[in-house]
Tab-separated table of C-alpha atoms in Angstrom:
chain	number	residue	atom	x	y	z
A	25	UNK	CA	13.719	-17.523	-13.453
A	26	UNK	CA	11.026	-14.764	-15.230
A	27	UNK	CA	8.110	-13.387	-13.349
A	28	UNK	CA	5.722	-15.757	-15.775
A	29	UNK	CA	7.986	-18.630	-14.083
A	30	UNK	CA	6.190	-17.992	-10.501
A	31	UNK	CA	3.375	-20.719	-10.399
A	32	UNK	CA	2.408	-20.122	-6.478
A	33	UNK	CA	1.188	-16.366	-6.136
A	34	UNK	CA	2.925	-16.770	-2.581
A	35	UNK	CA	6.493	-17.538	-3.538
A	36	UNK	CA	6.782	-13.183	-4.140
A	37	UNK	CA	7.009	-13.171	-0.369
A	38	UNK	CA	9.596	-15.663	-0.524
A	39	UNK	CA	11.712	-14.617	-3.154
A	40	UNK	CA	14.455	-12.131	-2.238
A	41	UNK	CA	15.112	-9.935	-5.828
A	42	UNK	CA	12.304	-7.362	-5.233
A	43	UNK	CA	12.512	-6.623	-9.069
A	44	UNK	CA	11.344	-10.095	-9.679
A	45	UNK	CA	8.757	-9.642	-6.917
A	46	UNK	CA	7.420	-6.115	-8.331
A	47	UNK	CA	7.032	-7.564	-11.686
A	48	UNK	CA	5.581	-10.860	-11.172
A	49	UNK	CA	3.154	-9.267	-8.595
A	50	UNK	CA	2.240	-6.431	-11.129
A	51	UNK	CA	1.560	-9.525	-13.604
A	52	UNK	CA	-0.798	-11.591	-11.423
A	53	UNK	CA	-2.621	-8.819	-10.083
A	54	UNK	CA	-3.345	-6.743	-12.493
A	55	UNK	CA	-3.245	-8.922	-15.854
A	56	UNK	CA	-6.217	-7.951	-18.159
A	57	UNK	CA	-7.438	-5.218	-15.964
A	58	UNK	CA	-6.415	-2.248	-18.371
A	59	UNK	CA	-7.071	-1.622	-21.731
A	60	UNK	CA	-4.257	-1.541	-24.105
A	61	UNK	CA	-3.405	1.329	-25.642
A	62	UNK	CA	-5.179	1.670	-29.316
A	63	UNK	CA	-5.747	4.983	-31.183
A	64	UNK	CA	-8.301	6.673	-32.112
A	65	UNK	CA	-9.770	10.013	-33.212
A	66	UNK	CA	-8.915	13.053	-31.134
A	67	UNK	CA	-6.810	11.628	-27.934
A	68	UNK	CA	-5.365	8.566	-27.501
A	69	UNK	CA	-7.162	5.884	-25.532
A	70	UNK	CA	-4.619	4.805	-22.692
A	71	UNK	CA	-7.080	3.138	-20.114
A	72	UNK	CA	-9.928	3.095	-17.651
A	73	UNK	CA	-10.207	3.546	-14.423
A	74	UNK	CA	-13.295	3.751	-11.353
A	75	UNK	CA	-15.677	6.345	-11.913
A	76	UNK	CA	-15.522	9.556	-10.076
A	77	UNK	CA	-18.285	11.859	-9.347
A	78	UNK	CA	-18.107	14.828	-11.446
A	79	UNK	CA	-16.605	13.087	-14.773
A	80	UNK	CA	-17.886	14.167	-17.622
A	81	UNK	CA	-20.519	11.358	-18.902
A	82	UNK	CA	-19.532	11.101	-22.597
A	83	UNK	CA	-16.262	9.539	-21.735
A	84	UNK	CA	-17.871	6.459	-19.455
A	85	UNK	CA	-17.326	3.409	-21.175
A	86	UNK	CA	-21.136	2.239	-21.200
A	87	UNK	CA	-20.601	-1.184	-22.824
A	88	UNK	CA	-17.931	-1.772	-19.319
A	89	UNK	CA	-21.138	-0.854	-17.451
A	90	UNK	CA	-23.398	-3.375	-19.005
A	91	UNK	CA	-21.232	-5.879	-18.339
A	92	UNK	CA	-19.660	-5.340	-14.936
A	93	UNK	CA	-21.926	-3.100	-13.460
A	94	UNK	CA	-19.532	-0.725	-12.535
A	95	UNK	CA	-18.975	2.548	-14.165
A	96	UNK	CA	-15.487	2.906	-15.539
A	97	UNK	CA	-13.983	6.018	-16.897
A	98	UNK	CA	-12.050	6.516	-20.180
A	99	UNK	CA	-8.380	8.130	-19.917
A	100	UNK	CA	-5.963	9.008	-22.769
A	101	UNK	CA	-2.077	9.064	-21.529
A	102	UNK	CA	-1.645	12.376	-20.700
A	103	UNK	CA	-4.518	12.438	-18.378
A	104	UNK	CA	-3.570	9.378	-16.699
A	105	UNK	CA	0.290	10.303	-16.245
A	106	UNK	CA	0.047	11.068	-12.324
A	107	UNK	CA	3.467	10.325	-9.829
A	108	UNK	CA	3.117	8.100	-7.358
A	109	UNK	CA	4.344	8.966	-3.932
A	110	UNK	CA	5.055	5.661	-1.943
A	111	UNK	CA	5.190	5.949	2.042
A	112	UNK	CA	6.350	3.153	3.596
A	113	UNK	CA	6.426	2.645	7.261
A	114	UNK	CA	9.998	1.784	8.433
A	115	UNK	CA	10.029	1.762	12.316
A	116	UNK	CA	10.615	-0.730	14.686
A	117	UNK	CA	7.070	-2.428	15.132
A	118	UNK	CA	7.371	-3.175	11.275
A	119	UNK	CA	10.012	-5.547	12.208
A	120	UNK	CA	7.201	-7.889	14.234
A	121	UNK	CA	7.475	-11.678	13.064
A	122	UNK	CA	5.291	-14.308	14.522
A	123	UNK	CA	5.745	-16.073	10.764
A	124	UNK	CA	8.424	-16.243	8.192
A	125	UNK	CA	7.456	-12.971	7.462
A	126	UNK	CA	8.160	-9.506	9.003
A	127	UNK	CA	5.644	-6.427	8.584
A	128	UNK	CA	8.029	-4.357	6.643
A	129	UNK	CA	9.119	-7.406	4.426
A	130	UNK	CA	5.705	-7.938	3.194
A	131	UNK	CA	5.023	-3.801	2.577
A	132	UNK	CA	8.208	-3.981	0.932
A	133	UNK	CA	6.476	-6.546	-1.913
A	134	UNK	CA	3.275	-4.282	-1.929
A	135	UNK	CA	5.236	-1.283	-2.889
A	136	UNK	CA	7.293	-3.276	-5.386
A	137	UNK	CA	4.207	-4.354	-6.780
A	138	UNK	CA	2.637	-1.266	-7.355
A	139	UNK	CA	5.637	0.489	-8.355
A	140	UNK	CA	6.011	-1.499	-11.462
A	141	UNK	CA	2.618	-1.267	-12.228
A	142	UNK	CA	3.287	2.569	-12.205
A	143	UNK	CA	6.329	1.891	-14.956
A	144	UNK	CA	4.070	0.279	-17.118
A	145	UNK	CA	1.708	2.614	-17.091
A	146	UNK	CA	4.095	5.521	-17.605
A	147	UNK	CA	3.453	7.269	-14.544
A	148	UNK	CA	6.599	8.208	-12.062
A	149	UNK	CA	7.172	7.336	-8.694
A	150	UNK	CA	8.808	8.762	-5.435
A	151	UNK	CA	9.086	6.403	-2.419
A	152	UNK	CA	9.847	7.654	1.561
A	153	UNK	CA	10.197	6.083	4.792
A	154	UNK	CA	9.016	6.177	7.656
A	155	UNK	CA	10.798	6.964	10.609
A	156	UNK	CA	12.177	9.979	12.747
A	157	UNK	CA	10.322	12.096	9.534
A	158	UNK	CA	11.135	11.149	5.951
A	159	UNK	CA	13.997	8.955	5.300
A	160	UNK	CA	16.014	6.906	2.495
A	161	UNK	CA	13.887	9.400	0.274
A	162	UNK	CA	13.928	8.122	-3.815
A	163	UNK	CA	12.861	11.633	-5.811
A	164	UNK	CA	10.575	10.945	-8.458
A	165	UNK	CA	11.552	9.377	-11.813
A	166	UNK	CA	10.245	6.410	-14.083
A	167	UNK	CA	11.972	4.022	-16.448
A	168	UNK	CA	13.856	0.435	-15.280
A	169	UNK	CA	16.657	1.928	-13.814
A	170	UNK	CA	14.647	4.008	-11.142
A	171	UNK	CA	12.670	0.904	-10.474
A	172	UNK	CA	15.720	-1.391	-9.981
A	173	UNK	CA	16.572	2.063	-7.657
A	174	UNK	CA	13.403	1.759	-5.743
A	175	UNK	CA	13.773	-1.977	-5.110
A	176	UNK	CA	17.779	-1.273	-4.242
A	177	UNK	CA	16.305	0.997	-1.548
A	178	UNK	CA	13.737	-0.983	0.059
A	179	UNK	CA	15.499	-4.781	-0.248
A	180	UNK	CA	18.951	-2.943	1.667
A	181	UNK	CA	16.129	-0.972	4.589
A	182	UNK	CA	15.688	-3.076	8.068
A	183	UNK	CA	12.924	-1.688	10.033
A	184	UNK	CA	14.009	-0.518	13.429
A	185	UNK	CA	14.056	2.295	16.044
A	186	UNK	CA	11.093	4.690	17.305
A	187	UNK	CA	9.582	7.014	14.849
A	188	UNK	CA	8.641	10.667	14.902
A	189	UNK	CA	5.413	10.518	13.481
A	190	UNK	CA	4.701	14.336	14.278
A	191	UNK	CA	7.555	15.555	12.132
A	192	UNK	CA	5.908	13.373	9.268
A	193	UNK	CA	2.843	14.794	9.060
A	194	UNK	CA	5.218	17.942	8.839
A	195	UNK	CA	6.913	16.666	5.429
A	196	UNK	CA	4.482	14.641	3.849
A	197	UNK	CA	2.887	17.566	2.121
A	198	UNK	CA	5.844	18.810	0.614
A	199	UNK	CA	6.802	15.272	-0.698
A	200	UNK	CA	3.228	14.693	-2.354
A	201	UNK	CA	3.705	18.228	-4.167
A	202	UNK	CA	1.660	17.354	-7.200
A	203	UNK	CA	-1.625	15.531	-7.076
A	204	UNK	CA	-1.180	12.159	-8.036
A	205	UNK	CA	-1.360	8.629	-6.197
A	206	UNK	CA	-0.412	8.265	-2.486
A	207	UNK	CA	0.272	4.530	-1.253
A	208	UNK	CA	1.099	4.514	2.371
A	209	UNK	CA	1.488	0.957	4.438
A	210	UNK	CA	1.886	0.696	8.145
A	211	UNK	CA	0.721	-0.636	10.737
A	212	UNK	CA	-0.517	2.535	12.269
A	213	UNK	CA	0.307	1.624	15.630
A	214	UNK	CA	1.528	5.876	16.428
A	215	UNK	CA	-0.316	8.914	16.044
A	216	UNK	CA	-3.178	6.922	13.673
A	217	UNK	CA	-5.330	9.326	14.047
A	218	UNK	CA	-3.538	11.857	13.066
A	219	UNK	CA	-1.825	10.080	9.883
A	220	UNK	CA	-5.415	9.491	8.921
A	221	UNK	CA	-5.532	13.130	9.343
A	222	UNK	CA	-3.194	14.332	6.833
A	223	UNK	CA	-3.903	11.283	3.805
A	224	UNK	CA	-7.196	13.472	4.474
A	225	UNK	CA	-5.651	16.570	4.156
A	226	UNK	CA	-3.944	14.879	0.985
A	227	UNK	CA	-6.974	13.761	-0.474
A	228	UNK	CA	-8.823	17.298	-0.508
A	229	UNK	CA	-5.781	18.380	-2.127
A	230	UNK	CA	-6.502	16.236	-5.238
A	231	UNK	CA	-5.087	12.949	-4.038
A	232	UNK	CA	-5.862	9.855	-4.763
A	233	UNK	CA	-5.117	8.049	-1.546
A	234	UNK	CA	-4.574	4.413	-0.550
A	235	UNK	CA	-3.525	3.112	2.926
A	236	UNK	CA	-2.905	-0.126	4.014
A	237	UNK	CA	-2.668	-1.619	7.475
A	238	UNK	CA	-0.671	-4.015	7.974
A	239	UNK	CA	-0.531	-6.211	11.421
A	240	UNK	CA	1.429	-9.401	12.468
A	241	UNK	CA	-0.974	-12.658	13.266
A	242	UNK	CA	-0.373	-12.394	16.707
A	243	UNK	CA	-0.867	-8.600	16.966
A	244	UNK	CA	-4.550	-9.281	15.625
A	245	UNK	CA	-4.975	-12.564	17.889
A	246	UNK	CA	-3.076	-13.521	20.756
A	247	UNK	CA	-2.149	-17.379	21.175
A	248	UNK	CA	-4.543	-19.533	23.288
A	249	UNK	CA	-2.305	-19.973	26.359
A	250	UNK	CA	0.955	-19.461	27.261
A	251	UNK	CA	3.385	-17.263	29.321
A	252	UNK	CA	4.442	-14.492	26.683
A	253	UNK	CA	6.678	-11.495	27.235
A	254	UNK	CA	5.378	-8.424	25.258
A	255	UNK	CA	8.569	-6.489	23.757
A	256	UNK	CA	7.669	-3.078	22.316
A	257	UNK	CA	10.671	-2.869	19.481
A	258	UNK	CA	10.273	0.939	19.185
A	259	UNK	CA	11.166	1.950	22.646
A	260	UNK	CA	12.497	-1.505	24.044
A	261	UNK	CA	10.149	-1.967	27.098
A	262	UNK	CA	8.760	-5.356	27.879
A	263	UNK	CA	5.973	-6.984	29.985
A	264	UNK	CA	5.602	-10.596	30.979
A	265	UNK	CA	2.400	-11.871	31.529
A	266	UNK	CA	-0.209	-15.138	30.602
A	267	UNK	CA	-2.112	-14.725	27.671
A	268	UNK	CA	-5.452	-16.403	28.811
A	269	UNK	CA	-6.650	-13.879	31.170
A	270	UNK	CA	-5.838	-11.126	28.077
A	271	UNK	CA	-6.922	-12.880	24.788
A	272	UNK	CA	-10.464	-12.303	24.280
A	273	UNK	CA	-10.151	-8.629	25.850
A	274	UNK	CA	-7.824	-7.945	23.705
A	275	UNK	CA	-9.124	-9.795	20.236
A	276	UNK	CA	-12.314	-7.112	20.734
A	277	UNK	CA	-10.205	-3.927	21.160
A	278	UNK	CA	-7.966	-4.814	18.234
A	279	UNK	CA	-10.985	-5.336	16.338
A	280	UNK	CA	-12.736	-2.169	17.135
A	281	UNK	CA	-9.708	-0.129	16.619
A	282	UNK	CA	-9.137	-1.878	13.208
A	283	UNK	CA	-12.994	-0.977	12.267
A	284	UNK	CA	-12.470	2.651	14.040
A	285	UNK	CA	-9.848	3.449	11.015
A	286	UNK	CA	-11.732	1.723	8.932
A	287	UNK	CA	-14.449	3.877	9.086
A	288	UNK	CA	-12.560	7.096	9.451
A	289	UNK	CA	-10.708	6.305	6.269
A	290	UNK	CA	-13.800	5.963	4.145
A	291	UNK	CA	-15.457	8.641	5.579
A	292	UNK	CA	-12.517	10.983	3.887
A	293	UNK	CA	-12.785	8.843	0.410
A	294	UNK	CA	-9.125	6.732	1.334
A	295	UNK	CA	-9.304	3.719	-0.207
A	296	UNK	CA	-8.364	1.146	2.607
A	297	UNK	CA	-7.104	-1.952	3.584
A	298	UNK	CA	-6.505	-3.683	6.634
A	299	UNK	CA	-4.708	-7.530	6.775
A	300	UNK	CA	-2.012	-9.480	8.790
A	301	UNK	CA	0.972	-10.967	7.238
A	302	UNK	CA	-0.388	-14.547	7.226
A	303	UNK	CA	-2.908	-13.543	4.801
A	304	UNK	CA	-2.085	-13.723	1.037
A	305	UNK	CA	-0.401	-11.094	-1.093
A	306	UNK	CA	-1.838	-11.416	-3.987
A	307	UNK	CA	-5.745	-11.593	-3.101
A	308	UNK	CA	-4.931	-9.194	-0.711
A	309	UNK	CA	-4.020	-6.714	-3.589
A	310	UNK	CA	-6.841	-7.225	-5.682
A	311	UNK	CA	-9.123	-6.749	-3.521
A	312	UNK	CA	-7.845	-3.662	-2.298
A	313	UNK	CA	-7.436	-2.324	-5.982
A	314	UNK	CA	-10.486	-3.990	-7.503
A	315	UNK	CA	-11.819	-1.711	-10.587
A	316	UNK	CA	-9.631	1.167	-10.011
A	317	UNK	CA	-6.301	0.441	-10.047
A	318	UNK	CA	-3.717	3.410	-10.336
């Protein structure tokens, strides 16, 4: 079976080879959103991306504008070649399944995805997880072998255990060492405010920075009734309790907290996304990336 074999977007969350899943995601989200590479006089076109403020006006592609209404910005190769650092969230809470899916599985697909959308393009990429500080680190390199590497890494990871989200804001910074494209997925569930906090601190640096939250269906919505018993998979407590008395309490908070992030996020230019795992991959994705990919 070849990525172009994949009629229903959804089967990537069902298929098991991440490779497959990277490339056939890479295919259906982002087919006929870059230019291909043609030359011309001076540098070499290599593709367009979303306008930034500051760019120099000459090299917006005007004719883009007229017909999308979006301003796009002309790149040759060498000035798109940027790594990308992926940070994926590895801890316990990313092993939540109310579905056939957990947390982690599906973040596992999204960083597939974009990682072999950073092949194609050239660029290299560097992947981390999550936990008690930086783990199962992959250093930065490109070409099919460090993809299949990447994939190897995240398809053999189980999320589990509590993390140590203090002593990752302490080593993000030297993993993202040179300004390029930072992808980090979790659910945010520890220390969000201050993990917001440093893919700030990332973006002043030069950054471009994505985040994406990612929550199980019944962490966004509790079931109608029922006599539930909460487990918390980081630290192993539990509570037992009925659902009724909680669900619409709780269905506001989760929503204001989701729209809290949201806001802080945009305020420091992250590009953002927030979704359960019930929700499709491959919408999901272009939304999020819509008119500037990486």
């Amino acid at each position: 079976m070849t990525a172009t074999s994949i009629m229903d977007p959804e089967v990537f969350l069902a298929v098991d080879d991440l490779e497959l899943v990277g490339r056939g995601l890479a295919e259906s989200v982002w087919h006929g959103r870059h230019g291909a590479m043609r030359s011309g006089s001076g540098t070499e076109f290599h593709r367009h991306r979303g306008y930034i403020a500051g760019d120099d006006l000459r090299r917006v592609n005007w004719a883009l504008y007229a017909r999308h209404k979006k301003l796009y910005t002309k790149e040759s190769r060498l000035e798109a070649r940027r790594p990308l650092y992926l940070l994926i969230d590895a801890t316990g809470s990313m092993a939540t399944a109310h579905g056939p899916w957990t947390k982690f599985h599906y973040a596992a697909r999204v960083a597939a995805g974009i990682s072999w959308l950073a092949e194609c393009q050239g660029d290299s990429t560097a992947l981390s997880l999550l936990r008690r500080g930086l783990e199962g680190v992959v250093e930065r390199g490109s070409g099919q072998r460090h993809f299949a590497g990447i994939c190897a890494s995240l398809a053999s990871t189980k999320a589990g255990g509590e993390g140590d989200f203090a002593k990752v804001s302490d080593e993000i910074p030297m993993f993202c060492k040179q300004p390029g494209f930072v992808v980090l997925v979790s659910d945010f569930f520890d220390r969000e405010n201050e993990l917001l906090g440093d893919l700030a601190g990332l973006k002043a640096r030069g950054h471009d920075v994505m985040a994406m939250q990612l929550l199980d269906p019944a962490e966004a919505e509790l079931p109608e009734k029922g006599d539930y018993e909460f487990v918390d998979l980081e630290s192993g407590s539990r509570l037992k309790t009925s659902v009724e008395s909680l669900r619409a309490e709780h269905k506001a908070t989760v929503a204001n907290w989701r729209a809290g992030l949201k806001t802080k996020a945009h305020a420091n230019g992250i590009r953002w996304a927030s979704a359960t795992t019930a929700e499709g991959i491959v919408p999901l994705l272009r939304t999020w990336l819509d008119g500037h990919g990486l």
